[in-house]
Short mmCIF file of C-alpha atoms in Angstrom, two decimals:
data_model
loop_
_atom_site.label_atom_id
_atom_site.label_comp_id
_atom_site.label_asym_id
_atom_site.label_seq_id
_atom_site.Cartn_x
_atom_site.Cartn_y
_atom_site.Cartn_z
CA UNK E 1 -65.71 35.79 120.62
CA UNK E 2 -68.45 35.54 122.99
CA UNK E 3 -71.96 36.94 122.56
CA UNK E 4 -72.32 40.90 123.85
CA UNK E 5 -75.55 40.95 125.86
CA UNK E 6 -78.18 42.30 124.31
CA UNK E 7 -78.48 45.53 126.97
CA UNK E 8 -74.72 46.63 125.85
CA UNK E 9 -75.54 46.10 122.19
CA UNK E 10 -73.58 49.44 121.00
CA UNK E 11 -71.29 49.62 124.25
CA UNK E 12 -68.26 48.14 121.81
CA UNK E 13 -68.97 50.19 119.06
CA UNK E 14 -68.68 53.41 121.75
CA UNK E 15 -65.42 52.13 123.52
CA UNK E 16 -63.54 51.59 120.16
CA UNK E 17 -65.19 53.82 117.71
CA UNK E 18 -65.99 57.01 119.80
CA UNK E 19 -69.53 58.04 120.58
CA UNK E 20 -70.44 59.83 117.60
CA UNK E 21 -69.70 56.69 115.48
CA UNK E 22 -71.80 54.74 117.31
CA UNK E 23 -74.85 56.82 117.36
CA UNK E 24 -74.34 58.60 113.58
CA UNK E 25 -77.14 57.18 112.04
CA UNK E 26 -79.83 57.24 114.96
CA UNK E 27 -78.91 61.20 115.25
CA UNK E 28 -79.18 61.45 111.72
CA UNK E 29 -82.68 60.14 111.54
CA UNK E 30 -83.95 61.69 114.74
CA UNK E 31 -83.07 65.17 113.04
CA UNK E 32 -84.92 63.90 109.61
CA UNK E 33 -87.89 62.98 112.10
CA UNK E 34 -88.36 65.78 113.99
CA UNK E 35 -87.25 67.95 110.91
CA UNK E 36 -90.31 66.38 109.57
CA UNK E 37 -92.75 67.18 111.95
CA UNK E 38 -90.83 71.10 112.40
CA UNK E 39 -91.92 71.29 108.67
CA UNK E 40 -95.80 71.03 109.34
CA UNK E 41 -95.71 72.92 112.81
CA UNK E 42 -94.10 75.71 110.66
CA UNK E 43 -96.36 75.09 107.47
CA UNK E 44 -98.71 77.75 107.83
CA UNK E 45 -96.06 80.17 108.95
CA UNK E 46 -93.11 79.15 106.43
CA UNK E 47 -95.29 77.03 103.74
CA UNK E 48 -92.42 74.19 103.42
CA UNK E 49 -94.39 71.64 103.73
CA UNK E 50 -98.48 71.98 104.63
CA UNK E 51 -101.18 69.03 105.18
CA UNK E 52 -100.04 65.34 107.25
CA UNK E 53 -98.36 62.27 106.33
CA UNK E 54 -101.16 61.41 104.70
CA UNK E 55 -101.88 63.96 102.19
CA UNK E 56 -99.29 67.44 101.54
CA UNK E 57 -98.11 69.70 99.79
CA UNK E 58 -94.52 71.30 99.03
CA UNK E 59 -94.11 74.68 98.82
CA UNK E 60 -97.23 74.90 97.73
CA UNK E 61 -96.82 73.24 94.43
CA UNK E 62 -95.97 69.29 94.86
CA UNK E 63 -98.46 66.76 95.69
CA UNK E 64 -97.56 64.33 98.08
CA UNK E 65 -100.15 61.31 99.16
CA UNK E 66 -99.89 58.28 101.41
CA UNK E 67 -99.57 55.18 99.03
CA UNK E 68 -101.46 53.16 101.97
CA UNK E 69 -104.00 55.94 101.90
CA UNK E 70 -104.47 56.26 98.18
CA UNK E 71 -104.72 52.45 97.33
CA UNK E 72 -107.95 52.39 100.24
CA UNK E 73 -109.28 55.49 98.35
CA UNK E 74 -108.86 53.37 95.07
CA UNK E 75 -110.33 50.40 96.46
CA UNK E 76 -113.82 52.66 98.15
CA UNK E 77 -114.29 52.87 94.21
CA UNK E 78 -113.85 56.63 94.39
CA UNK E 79 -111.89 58.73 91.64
CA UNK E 80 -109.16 60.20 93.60
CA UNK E 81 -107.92 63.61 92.19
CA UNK E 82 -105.72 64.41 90.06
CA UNK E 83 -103.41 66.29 92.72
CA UNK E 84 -103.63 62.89 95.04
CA UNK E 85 -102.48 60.61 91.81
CA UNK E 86 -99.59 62.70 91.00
CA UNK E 87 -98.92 62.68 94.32
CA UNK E 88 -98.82 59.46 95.17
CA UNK E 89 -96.47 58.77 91.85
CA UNK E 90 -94.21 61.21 93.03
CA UNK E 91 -93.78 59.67 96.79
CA UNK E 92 -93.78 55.63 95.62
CA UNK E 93 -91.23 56.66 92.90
CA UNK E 94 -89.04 58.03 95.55
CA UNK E 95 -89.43 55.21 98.13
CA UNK E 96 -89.19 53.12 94.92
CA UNK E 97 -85.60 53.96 94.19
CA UNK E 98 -84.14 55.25 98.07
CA UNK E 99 -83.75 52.59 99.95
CA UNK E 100 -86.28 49.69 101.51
CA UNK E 101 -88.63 51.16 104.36
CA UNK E 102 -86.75 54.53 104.05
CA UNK E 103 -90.39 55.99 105.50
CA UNK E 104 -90.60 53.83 108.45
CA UNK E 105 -86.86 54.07 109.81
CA UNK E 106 -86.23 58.01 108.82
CA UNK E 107 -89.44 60.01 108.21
CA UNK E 108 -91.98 58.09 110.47
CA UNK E 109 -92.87 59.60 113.98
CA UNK E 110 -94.20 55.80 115.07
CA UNK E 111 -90.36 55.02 115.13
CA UNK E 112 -89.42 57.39 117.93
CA UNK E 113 -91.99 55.08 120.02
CA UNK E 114 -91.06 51.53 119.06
CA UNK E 115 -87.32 52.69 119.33
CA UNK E 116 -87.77 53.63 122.89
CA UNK E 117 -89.79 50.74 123.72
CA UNK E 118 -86.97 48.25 122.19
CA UNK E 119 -84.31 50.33 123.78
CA UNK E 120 -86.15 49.95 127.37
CA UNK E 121 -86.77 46.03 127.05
CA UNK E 122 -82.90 45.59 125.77
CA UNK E 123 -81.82 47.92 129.27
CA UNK E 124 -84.34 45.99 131.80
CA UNK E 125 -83.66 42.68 129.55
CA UNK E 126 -87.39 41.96 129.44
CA UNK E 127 -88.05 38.67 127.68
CA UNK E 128 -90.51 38.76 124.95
CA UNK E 129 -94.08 36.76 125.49
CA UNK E 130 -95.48 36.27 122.13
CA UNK E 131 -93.91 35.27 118.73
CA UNK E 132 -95.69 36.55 115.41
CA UNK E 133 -95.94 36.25 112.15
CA UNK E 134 -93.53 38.56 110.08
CA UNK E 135 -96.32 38.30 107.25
CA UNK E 136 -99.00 39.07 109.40
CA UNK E 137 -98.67 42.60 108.32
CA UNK E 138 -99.29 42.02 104.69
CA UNK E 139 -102.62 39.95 105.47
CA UNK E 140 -103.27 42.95 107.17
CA UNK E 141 -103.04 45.02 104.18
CA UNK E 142 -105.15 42.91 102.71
CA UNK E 143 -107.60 43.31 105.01
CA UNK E 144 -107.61 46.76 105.16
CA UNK E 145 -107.67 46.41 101.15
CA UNK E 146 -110.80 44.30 101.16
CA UNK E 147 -112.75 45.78 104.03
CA UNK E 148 -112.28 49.01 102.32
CA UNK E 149 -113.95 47.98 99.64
CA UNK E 150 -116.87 45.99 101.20
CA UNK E 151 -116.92 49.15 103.45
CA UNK E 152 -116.59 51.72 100.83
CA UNK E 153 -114.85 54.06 103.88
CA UNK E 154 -110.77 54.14 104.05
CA UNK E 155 -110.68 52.02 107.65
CA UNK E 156 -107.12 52.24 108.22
CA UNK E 157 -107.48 56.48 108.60
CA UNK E 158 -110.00 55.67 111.87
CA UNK E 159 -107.47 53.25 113.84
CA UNK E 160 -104.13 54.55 112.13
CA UNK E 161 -101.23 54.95 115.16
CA UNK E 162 -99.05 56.70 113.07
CA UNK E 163 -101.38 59.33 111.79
CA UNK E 164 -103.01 59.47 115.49
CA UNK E 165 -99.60 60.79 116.56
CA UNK E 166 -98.69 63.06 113.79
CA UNK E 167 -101.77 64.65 114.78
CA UNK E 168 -101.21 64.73 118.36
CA UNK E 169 -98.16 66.17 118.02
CA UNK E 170 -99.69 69.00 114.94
CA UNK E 171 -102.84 69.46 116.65
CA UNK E 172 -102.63 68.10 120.65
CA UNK E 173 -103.27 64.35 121.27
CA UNK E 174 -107.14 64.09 122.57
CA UNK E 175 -107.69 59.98 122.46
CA UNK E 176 -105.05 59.08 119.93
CA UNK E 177 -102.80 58.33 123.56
CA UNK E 178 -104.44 55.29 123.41
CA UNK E 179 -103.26 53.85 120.60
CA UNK E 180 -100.00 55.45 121.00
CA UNK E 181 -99.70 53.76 124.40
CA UNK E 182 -101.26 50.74 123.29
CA UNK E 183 -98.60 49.84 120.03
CA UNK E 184 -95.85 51.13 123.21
CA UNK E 185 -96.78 48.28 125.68
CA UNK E 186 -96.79 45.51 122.75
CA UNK E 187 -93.39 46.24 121.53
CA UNK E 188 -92.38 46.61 125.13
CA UNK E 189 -93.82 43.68 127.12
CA UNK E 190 -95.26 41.11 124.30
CA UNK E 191 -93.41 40.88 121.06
CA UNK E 192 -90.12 42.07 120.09
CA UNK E 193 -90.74 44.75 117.25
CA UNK E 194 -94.62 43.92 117.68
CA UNK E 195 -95.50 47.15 115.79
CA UNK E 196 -92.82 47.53 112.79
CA UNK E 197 -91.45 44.00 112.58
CA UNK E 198 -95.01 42.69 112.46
CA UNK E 199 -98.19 44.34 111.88
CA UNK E 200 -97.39 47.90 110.40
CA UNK E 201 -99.63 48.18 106.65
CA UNK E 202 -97.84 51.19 106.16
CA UNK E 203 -94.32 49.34 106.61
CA UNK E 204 -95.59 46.45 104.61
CA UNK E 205 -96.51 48.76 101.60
CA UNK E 206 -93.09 50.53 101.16
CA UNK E 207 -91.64 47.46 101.55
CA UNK E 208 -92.80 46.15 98.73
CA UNK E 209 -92.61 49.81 97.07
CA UNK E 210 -88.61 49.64 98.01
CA UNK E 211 -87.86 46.25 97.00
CA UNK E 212 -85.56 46.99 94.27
CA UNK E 213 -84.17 50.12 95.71
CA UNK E 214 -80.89 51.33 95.16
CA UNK E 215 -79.20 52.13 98.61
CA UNK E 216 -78.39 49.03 100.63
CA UNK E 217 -77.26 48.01 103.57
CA UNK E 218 -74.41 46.04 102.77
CA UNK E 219 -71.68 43.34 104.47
CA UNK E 220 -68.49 44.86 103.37
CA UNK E 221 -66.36 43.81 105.48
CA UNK E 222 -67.87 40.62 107.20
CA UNK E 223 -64.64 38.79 107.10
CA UNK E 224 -63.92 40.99 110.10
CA UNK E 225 -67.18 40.07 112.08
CA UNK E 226 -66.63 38.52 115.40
CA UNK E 227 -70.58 37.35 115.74
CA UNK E 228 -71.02 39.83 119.06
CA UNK E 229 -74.57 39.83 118.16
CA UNK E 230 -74.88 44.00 118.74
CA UNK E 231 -76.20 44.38 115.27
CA UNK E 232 -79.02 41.39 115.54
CA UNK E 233 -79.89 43.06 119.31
CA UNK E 234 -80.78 46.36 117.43
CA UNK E 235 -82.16 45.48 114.06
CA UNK E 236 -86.01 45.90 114.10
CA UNK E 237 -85.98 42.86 111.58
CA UNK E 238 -83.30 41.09 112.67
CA UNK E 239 -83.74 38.39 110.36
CA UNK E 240 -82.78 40.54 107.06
CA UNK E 241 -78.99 40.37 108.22
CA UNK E 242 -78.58 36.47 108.69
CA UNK E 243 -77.98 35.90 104.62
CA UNK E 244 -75.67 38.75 104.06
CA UNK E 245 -73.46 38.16 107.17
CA UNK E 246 -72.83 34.28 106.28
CA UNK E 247 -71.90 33.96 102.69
CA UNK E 248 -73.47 34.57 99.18
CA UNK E 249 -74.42 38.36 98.19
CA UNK E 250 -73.65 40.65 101.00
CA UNK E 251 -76.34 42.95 99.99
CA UNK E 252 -79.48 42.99 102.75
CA UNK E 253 -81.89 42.49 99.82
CA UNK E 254 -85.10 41.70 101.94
CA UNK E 255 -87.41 44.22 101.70
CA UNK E 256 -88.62 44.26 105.42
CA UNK E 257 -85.12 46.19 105.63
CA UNK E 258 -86.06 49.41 107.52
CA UNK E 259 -82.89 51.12 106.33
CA UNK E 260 -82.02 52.88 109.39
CA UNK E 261 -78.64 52.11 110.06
CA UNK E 262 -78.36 51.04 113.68
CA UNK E 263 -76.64 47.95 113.14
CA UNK E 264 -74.09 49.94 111.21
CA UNK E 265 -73.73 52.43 114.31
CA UNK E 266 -73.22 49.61 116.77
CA UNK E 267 -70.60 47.03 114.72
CA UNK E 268 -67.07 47.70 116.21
CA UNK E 269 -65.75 45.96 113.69
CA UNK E 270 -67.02 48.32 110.57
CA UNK E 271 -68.30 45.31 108.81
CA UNK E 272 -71.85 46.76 107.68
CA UNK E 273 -71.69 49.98 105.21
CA UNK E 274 -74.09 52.35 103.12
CA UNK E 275 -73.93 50.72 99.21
CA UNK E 276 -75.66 51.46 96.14
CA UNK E 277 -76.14 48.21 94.65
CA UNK E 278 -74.09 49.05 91.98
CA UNK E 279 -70.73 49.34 93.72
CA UNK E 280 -71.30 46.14 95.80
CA UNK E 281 -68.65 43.26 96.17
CA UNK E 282 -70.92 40.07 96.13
#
């Protein structure tokens, strides 16, 4: 079968499958998203869920930190409390057993943005200038890691995208536009996924905090794949389904996985599936 293009990546799915099908998972996450963010508009009304992505608290009793946040805080050489270590222990245990990048592809607001630039480049089939380094973001952990500590400030807080829109959108958006704008433009006109696929810290951490998590994406079916290329023209990481859609285990194992389903919404074919990895045909 011949190659979809990449702008119809999903038209298929929608012609054989229904709409719904083919746009589950993205609706699904959407609502988690914005469900998110409703939770700490509402906070001080409600008291769900109070504080930012980087530091919260649910109903008023459970600590939750930013693992990203916390290790910077750790590396300052200050004694974070006792509220932020439980809380971080709570979050990276729950990342830890989900599902790989669960954060990035269903709670982060950041993914809104880089969806709709990817979406936009796939419609007006803009070419992508730059190639990048997938590891690039976990030197730039490093970084981040190391000048914190020279520093002795957390520097990822004063140049952070993703917390510069979750407090736009909490608190109104003042200069964080710019960086906003700035992460749009790169996925959009320079590198494909520039922003989640490459240089994300935040990504890079639960990736490695998800690495042996138990819900995978998973190749079911791939006898039945007719190579249309919809689910490689969606994937932020593209590269994570190449292994599991050839032969071997069908499990996406990688841990740059972002979990959120797309290529599953967009295979006519029902070849990718939700798994645990304990009910997995290898």
């Amino acid at each position: 079968m011949a190659k979809n293009l990449a702008k119809d990546a999903g038209k298929e799915a929608r012609h054989k499958l229904g709409w719904w099908h083919a746009h589950r998972f993205l609706i699904l996450r959407r609502l988690c998203q914005f469900g998110v963010i409703g939770l700490f508009l509402l906070g001080p009304t409600i008291g769900i869920l109070k504080g930012n992505l980087s530091s919260s608290l649910l109903l008023d009793t459970v600590p939750l930190t930013d693992p990203l946040i916390f290790m910077q805080i750790v590396f300052t050489g200050h004694m974070p409390e006792l509220s932020a270590i439980i809380g971080v222990a709570i979050v990276v245990l729950f990342y830890a057993v989900i599902s790989p990048r669960a954060f990035c592809g269903w709670v982060c607001p950041m993914n809104v943005v880089t969806d709709f630039a990817a979406w936009l480049k796939r419609k007006l089939e803009i070419k992508a200038s730059f190639r990048w380094n997938p590891q690039l973001r976990y030197w730039l952990l490093l970084a981040l890691l190391i000048g914190s500590a020279a520093s002795g400030t957390v520097l990822w807080s004063w140049i952070d995208p993703v917390a510069a829109l979750h407090r736009g959108i909490l608190f109104g958006m003042g200069a964080g536009w710019i960086l906003i704008l700035l992460v749009f433009v790169v996925d959009l006109l320079l590198v494909d996924h520039g922003w989640c696929g490459h240089l994300c810290p935040l990504g890079a951490t639960y990736g490695v905090i998800g690495r042996k998590s138990v819900i995978r994406i998973t190749a079911t079916n791939r006898e039945a794949c007719t190579k249309c290329m919809d689910c490689y023209n969606v994937c932020p990481e593209p590269v994570v389904l190449r292994q599991p859609l050839k032969e071997g285990d069908r499990r996406v194992m990688d841990q740059n996985c972002m979990s959120c389903g797309r290529c599953i919404d967009v295979c006519p074919e029902n070849v990718l599936q939700y798994k645990t990895i304990f009910k997995t045909k290898l």
